[in-house]
Coordinates of C-alpha atoms in Angstrom, one line a residue:
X1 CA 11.9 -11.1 23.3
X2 CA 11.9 -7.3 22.9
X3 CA 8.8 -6.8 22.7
X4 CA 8.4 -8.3 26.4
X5 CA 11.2 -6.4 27.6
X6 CA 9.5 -2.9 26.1
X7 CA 5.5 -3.5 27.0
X8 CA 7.4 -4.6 31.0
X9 CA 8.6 -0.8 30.7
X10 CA 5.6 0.6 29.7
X11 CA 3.8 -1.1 32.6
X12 CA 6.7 -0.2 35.2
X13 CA 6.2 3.5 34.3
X14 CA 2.7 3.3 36.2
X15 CA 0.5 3.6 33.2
X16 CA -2.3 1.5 33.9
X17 CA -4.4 1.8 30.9
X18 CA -2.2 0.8 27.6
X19 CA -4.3 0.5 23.6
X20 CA -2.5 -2.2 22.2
X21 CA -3.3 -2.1 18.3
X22 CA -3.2 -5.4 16.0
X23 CA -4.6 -8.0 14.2
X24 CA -3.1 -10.8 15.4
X25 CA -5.2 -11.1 19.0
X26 CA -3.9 -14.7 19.8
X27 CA -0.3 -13.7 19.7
X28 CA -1.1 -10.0 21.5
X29 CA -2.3 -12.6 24.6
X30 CA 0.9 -14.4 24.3
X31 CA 2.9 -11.6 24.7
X32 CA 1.0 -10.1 28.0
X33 CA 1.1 -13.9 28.7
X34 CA 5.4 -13.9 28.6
X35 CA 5.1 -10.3 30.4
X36 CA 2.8 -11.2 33.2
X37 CA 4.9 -14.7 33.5
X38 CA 8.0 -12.8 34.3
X39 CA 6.2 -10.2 36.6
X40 CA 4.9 -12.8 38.5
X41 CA 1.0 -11.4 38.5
X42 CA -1.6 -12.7 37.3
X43 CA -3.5 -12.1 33.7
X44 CA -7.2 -12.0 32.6
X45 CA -8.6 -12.1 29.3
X46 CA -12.3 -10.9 28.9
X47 CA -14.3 -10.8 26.0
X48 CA -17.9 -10.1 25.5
X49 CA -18.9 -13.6 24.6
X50 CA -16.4 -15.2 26.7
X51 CA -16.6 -12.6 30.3
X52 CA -13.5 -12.7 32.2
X53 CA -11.3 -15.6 32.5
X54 CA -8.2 -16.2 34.0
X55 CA -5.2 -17.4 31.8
X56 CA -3.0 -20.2 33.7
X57 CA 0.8 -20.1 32.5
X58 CA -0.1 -23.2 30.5
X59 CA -2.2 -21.4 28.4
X60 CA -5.3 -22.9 29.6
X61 CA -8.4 -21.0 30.5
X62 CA -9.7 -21.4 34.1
X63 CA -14.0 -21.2 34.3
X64 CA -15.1 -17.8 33.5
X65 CA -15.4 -15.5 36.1
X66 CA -19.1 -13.9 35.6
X67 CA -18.3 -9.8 34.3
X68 CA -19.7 -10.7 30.9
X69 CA -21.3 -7.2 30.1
X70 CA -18.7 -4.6 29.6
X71 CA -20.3 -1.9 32.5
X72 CA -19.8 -5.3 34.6
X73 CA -15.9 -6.0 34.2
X74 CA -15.1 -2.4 34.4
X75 CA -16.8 -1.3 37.4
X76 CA -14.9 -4.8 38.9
X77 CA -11.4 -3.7 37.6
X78 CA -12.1 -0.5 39.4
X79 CA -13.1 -1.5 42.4
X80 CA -12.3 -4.8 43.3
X81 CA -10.1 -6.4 40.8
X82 CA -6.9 -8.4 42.4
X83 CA -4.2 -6.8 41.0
X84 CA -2.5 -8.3 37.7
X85 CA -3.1 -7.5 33.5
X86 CA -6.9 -7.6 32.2
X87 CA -6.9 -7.9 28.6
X88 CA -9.9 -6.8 27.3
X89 CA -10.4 -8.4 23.9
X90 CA -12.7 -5.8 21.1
X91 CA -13.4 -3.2 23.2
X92 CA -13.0 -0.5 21.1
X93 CA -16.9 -0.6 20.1
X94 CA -17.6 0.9 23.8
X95 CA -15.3 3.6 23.7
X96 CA -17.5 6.2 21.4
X97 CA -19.1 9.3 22.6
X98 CA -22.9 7.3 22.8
X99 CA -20.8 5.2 25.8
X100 CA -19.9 7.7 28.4
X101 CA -20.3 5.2 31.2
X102 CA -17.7 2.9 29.9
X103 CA -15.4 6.1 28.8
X104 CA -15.6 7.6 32.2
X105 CA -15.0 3.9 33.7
X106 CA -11.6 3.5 31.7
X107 CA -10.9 6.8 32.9
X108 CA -11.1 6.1 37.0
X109 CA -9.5 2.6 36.5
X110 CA -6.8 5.0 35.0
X111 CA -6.6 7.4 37.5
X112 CA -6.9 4.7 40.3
X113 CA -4.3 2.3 39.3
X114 CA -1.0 4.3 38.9
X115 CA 0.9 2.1 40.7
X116 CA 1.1 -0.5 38.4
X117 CA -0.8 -3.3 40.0
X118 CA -3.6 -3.1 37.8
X119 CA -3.0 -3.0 33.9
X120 CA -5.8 -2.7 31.4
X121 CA -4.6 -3.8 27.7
X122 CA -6.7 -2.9 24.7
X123 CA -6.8 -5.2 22.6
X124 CA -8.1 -4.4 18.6
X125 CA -7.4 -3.6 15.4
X126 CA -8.3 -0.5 15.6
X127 CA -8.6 1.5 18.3
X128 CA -9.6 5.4 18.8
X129 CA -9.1 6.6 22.4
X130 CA -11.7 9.5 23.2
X131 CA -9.6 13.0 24.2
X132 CA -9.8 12.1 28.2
X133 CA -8.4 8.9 27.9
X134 CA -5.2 9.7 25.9
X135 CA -3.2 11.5 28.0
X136 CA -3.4 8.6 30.8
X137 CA -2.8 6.1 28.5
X138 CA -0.1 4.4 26.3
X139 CA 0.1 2.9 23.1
X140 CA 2.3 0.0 22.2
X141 CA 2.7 -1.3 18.9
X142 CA 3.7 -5.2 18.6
X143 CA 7.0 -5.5 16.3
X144 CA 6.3 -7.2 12.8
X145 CA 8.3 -10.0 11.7
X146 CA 11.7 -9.1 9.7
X147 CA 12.9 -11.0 6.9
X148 CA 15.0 -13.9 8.8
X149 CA 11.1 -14.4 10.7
X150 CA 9.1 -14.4 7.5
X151 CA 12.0 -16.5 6.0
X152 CA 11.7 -19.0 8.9
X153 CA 7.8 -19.1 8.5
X154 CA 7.9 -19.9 5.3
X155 CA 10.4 -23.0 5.5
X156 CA 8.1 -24.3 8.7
X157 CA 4.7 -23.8 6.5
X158 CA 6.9 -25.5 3.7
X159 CA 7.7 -28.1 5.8
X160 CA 5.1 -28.9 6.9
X161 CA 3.3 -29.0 4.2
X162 CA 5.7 -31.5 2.5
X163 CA 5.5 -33.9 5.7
X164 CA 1.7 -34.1 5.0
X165 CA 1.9 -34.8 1.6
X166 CA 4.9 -37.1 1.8
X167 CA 7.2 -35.2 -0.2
X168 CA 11.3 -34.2 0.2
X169 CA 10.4 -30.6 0.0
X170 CA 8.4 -27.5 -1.5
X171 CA 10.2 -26.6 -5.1
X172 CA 11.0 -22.8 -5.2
X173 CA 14.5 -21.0 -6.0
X174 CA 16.5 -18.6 -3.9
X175 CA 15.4 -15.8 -5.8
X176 CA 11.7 -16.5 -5.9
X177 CA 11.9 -17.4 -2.3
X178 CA 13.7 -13.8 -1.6
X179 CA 10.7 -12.5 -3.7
X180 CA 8.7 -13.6 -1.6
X181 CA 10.1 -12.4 1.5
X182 CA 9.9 -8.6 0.5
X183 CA 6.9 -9.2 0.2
X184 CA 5.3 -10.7 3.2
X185 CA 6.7 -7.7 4.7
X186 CA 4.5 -5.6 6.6
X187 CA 2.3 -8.0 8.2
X188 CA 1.6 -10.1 11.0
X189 CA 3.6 -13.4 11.9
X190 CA -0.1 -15.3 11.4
X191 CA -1.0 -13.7 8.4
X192 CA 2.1 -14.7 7.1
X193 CA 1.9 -17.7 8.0
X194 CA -1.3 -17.5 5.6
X195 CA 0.0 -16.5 2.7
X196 CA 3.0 -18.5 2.5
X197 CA 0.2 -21.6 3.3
X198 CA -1.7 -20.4 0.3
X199 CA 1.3 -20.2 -1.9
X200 CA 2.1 -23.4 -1.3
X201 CA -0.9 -25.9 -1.3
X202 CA -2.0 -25.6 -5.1
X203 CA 1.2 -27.4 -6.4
X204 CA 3.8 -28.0 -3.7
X205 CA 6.2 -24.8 -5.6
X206 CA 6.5 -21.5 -4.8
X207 CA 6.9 -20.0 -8.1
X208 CA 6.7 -16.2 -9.6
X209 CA 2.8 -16.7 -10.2
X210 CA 2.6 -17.3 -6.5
X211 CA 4.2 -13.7 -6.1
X212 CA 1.1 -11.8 -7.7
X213 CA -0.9 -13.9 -5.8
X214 CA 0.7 -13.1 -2.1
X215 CA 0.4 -9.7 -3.5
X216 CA -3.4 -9.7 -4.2
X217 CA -3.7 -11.3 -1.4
X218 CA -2.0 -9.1 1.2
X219 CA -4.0 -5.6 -0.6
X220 CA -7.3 -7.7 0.7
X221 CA -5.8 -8.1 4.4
X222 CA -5.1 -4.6 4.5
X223 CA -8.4 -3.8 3.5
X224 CA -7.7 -0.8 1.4
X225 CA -10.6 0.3 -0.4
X226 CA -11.5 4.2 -1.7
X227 CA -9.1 6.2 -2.6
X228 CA -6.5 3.4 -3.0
X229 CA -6.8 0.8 -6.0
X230 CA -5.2 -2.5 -6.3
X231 CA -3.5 -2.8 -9.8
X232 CA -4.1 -6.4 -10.5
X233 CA -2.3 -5.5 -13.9
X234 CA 0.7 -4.7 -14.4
X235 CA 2.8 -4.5 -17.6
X236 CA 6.0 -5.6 -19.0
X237 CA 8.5 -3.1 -20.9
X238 CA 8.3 -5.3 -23.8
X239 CA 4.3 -3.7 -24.2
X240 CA 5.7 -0.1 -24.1
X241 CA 6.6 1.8 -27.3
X242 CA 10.1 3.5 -27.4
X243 CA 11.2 4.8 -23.3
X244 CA 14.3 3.2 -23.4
X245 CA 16.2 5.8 -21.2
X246 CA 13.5 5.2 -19.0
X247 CA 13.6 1.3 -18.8
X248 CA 18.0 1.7 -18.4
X249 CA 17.2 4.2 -15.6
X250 CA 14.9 1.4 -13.5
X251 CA 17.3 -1.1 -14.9
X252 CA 19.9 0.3 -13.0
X253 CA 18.1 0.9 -9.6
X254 CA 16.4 -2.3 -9.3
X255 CA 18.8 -4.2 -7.5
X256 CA 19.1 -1.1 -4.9
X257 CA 15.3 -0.5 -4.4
X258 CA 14.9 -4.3 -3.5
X259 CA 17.3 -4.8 -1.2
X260 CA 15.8 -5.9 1.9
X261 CA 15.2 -3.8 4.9
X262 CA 14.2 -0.2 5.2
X263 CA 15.2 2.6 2.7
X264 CA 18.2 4.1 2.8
X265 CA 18.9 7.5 2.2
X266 CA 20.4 7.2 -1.3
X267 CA 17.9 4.4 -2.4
X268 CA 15.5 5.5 -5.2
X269 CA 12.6 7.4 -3.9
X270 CA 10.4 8.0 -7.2
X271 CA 10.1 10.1 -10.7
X272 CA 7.8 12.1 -12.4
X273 CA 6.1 11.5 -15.8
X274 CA 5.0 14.7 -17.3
X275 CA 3.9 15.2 -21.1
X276 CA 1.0 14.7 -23.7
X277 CA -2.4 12.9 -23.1
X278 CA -2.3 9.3 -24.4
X279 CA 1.6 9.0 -24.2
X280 CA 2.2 6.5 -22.1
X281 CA 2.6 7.5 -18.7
X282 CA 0.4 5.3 -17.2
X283 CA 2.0 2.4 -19.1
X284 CA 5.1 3.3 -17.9
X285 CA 3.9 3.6 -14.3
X286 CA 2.6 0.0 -14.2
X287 CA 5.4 -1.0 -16.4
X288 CA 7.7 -0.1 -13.3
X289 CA 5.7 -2.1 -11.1
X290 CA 6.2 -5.2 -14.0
X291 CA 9.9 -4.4 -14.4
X292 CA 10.5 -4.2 -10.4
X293 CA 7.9 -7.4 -9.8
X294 CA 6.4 -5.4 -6.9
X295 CA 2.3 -4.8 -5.9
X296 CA 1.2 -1.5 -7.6
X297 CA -1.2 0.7 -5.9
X298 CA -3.0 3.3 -7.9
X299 CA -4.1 6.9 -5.5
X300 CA -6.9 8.6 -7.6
X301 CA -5.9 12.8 -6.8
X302 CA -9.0 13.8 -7.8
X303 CA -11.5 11.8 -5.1
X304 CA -9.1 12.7 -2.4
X305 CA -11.4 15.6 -1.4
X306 CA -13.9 16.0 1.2
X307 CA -16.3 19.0 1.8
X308 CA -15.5 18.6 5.8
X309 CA -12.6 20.3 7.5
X310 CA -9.8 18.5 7.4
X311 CA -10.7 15.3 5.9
X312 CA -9.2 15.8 3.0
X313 CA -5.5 15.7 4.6
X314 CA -6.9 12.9 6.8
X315 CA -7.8 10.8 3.2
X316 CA -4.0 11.5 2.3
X317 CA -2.6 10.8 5.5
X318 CA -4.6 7.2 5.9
X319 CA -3.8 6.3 2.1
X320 CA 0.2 6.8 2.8
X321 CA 0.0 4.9 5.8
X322 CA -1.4 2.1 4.6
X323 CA 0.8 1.8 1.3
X324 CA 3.7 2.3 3.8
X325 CA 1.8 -1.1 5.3
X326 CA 2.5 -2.7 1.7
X327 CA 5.7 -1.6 0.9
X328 CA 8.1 -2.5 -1.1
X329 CA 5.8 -1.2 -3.5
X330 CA 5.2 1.2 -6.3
X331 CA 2.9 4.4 -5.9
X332 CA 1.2 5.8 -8.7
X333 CA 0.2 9.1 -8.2
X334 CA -2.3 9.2 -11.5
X335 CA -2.6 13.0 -12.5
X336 CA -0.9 14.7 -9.4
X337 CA -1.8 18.0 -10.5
X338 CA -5.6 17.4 -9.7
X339 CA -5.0 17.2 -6.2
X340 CA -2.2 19.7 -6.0
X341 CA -3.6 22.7 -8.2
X342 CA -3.1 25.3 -5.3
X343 CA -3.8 28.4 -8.1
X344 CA -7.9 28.7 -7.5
X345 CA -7.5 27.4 -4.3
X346 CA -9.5 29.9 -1.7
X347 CA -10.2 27.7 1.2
X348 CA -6.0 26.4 0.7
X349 CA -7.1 22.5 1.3
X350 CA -4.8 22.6 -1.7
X351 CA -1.9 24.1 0.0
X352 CA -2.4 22.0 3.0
X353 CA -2.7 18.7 0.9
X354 CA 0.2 19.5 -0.8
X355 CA 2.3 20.5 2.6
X356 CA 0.9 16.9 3.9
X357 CA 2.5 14.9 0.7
X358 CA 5.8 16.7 0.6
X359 CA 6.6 16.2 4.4
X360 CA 5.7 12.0 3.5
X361 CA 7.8 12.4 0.7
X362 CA 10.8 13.9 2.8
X363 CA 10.9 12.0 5.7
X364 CA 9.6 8.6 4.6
X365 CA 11.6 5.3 5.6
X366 CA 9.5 3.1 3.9
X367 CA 10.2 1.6 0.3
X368 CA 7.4 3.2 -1.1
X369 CA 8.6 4.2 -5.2
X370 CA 6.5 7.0 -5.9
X371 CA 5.7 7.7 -9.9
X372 CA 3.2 11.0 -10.6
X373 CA 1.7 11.2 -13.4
X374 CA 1.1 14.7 -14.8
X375 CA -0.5 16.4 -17.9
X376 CA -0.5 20.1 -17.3
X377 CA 2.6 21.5 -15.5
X378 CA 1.6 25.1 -15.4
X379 CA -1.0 23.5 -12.7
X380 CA 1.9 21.6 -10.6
X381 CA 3.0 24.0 -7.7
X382 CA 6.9 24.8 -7.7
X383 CA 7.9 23.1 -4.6
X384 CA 6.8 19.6 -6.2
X385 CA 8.8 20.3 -9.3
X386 CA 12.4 21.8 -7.2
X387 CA 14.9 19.6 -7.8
X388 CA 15.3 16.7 -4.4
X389 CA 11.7 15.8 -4.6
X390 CA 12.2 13.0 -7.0
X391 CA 15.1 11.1 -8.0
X392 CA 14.3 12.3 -12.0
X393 CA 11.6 14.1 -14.0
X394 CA 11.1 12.2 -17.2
X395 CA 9.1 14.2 -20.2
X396 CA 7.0 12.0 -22.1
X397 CA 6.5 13.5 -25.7
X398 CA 4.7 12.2 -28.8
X399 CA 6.4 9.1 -30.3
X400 CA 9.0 9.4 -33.2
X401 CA 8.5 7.1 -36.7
X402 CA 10.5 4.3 -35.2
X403 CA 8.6 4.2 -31.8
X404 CA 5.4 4.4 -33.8
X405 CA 6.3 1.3 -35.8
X406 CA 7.1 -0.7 -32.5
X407 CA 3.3 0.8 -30.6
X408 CA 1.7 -0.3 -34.3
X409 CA 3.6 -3.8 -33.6
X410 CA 2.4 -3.9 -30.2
X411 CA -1.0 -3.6 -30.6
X412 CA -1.5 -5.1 -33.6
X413 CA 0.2 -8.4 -32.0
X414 CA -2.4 -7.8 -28.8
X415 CA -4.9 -8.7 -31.2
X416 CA -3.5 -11.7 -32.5
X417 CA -2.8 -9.7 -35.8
X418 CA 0.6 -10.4 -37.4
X419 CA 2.5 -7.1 -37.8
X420 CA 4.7 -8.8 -40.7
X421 CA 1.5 -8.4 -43.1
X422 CA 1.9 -4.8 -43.0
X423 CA 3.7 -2.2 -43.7
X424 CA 4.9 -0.7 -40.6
X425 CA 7.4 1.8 -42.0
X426 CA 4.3 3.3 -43.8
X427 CA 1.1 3.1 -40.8
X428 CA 4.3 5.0 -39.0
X429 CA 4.3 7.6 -41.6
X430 CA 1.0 8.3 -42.1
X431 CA 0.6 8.8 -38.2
X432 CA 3.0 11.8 -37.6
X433 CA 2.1 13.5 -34.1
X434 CA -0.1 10.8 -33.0
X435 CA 0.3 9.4 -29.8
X436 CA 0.0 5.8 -28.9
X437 CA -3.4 5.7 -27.0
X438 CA -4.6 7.3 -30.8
X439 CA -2.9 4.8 -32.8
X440 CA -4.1 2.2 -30.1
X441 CA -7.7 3.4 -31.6
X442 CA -7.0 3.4 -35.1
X443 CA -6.5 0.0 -35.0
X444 CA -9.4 -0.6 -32.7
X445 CA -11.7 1.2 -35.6
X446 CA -10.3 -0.8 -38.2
X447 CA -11.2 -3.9 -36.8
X448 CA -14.4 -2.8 -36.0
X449 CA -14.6 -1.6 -40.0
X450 CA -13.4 -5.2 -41.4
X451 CA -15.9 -6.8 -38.7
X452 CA -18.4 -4.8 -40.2
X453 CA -17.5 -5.3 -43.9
X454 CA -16.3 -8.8 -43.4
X455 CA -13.0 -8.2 -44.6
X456 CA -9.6 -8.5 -43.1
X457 CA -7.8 -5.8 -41.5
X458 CA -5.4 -4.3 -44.1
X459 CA -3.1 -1.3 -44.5
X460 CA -5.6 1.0 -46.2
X461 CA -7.7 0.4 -43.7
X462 CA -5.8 1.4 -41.0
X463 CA -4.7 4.3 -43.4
X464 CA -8.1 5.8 -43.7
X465 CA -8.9 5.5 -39.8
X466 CA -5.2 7.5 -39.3
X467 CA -6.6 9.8 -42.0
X468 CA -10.0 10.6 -40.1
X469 CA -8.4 10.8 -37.1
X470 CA -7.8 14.6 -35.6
X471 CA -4.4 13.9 -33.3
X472 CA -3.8 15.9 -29.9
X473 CA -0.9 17.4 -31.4
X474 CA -3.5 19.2 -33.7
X475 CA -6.3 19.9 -31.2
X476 CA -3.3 21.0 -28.2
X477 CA -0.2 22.0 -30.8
X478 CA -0.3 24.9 -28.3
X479 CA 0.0 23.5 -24.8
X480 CA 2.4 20.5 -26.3
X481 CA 4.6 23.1 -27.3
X482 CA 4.4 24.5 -24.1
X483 CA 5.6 21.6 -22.5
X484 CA 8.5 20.8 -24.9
X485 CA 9.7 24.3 -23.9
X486 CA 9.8 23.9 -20.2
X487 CA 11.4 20.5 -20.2
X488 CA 14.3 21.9 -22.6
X489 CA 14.9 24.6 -20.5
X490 CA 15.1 22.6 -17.3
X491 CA 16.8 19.9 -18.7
X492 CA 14.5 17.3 -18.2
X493 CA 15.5 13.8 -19.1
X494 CA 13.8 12.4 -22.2
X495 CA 12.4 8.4 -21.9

């Protein structure tokens, strides 16, 4: 297994203290297990419920060996430990600054033990190595299961699951089953184990449902919370007025963005939706998401900031990480430009936000899509607009008559109203320059009108609400025109 080959070369290099990072604990003592096996030495797991016991190559746990405090097993590596690889199970809680004991400990048993005869392991899911342990340490990173694993630990949950319920097999399709596999990515050869257990055992079928579900599923395990939002809804093209160059662009590059494996340089990388308030950019952005059937994660620009020094990047840095953790996915940067407006910016956490986004955007591997999401483009620095930062920039402008009749259709329908008993052609009309998040609210009003005179919603209802309605392109006919401008001189693609 590479894995044991690579953590065997981190220990023959003569590092004795070594932060092993993960979630999966059982199979992170497995793999010293295989290593100490083939190194002939001995290995000891300690824990602070359990102290310090002695694995036997049989997996079995000999009678623990006292050390239960962790002052106690330390001061015992240090000094008289017999040599071999103590995993020490949690111990990031006694690695703070209130525990400089334990700190300076870690750091003698790493000073000590150069030779390699003693090896401490680290093992957590998380763990933040104070400044004078870091430099005498090493951190190894346990490889994640590619898509022939998942695959495999699927068909053996499958299995096994139809063997207890005396069945032939699970029911599922090739192309759900590849589905599935993308996205499982990312996470741990238990946790996979999991989710494909939990997509199985409501009805012996993996089916698309189960997709959403693995996805829902996989945001909790990440434990992303703050500044990054699990979607739960996503939205079908079919519920989004007009944007058909749009759709045919995704249409395209759908087939490319799910291959499996990493990203390769000329797979698609993400657009930008710029135009008017209440367009439909963020209905395009989860439509994407819908159209691609991948998780959609939402990054709210404007709570990225923080009044400390540097924690602001830090927010940005931790929230690409862990959508990297998701991916294949779909980004939605909502409103980039209230993160990124660098004009007004004195103390330049601006500058340095936007400096930490377009190096992730450069030199990412992951398949991360990115869509932005932007209202005001004089705000939007220049380097984030340069052509080579996203695959397209699409200008979302104020819907023409025969997109109007579709978004009057759409919502309309959404409210189990038939669109056949009125006239479309006219609402359409009568609604010049709105944009669909206003028509969306005529409609809304009217019902709440007929509700209120017990009638039925009609056509002159929906007439007066258009007429009483003020439309953005009124209020903003200046700053719309604005942005009809730039996009025609810089070419930018229509949806």
């Amino acid at each position: 297994m590479q894995d044991a080959h690579d953590l065997a070369l981190v220990i023959d290099g003569g590092i004795a203290l070594i932060a092993l990072e993960t979630h999966d604990e059982q199979r992170a003592v497995e793999l010293l297990r295989r290593v100490a096996e083939a190194r002939d030495t001995s290995l000891f797991r300690w824990s602070v419920t359990d102290g310090l016991k002695r694995h036997t190559f049989g997996l079995q746990l000999d009678a623990a060996l006292q050390h239960g405090e962790p002052q106690q097993i330390l001061e015992h590596i240090k000094s008289r430990a017999e040599p071999g690889i103590y995993a020490l199970c949690d111990f990031h809680h006694w690695l703070g600054a209130e525990h400089p004991v334990q700190v300076r400990q870690l750091k003698d048993i790493a000073l000590r033990h150069r030779q390699g005869s003693v090896t401490v392991v680290l093992i957590s899911h998380r763990i933040d190595l104070p400044p004078e342990l870091s430099r005498l340490s090493a951190r190894f990173a346990m490889s994640l299961p590619d898509d022939e694993q998942i695959l495999g630990l699927v068909r053996e949950e499958a299995q096994r699951w139809a063997r207890k319920n005396g069945v032939a097999k699970v029911k599922t399709d090739s192309e759900t089953l590849r589905k599935l596999v993308s996205n499982l990515q990312g996470l741990t050869h238990s946790e996979v184990r999991r989710l494909a257990r939990g997509a199985i055992v409501d009805d012996g079928a993996i089916t698309d449902t189960d997709i959403s579900e693995v996805n829902r599923a996989k945001f909790r395990l990440m434990d992303m919370d703050g500044l990054l939002s699990f979607e739960y809804r996503t939205e079908s093209f079919a519920n989004v007025g007009g944007m058909a160059n749009f759709r045919a662009w995704l249409t395209k590059r759908k087939s490319a963005f799910s291959e499996s494996g990493e990203s390769h340089p000329d797979s698609p990388r993400g657009v930008l939706l710029l135009g008017v308030q209440g367009g439909g950019k963020s209905l395009a952005a989860k439509a994407v998401a819908g159209l691609w059937q991948l998780p959609l994660l939402k990054l709210d620009m404007g709570a990225l900031y923080n009044k400390y020094h540097g924690e602001t990047e830090r927010n940005l840095r931790e929230s690409l990480a862990l959508a990297e953790r998701v991916a294949p996915c779909v980004l939605w940067f909502d409103e980039i430009e209230k993160g990124l407006a660098v004009g007004h910016d004195e103390s330049g956490v601006a500058r340095r936000v936007l400096g930490t986004l377009l190096t992730w955007m450069a030199e990412r591997t992951s398949r991360v899509f990115v869509v932005a999401t932007a209202n005001d483009i004089s705000s939007l620095p220049p380097e984030l607009v340069r052509k080579g930062r996203f695959d397209e920039i699409f200008f979302v402008d104020l819907p023409q008559q025969d997109v109007r009749q579709d978004i009057f259709a759409i919502h309309l329908r959404a409210r189990d109203l038939d669109p056949a008993m009125f006239s479309l052609p006219q609402l359409a009309a009568a609604s010049a320059g709105f944009s669909g998040a206003e028509i969306e609210q005529a409609i809304v009003s009217a019902l709440y009108s007929a509700r209120a005179s017990e009638i039925a919603v009609s056509d002159a209802l929906l007439l007066e609400e258009i007429a009483s309605t003020s439309p953005i392109s009124a209020i903003m006919a200046e700053r719309i025109e604005d942005l009809r401008q730039w996009s025609a001189e810089r070419k930018v693609a229509r949806v």
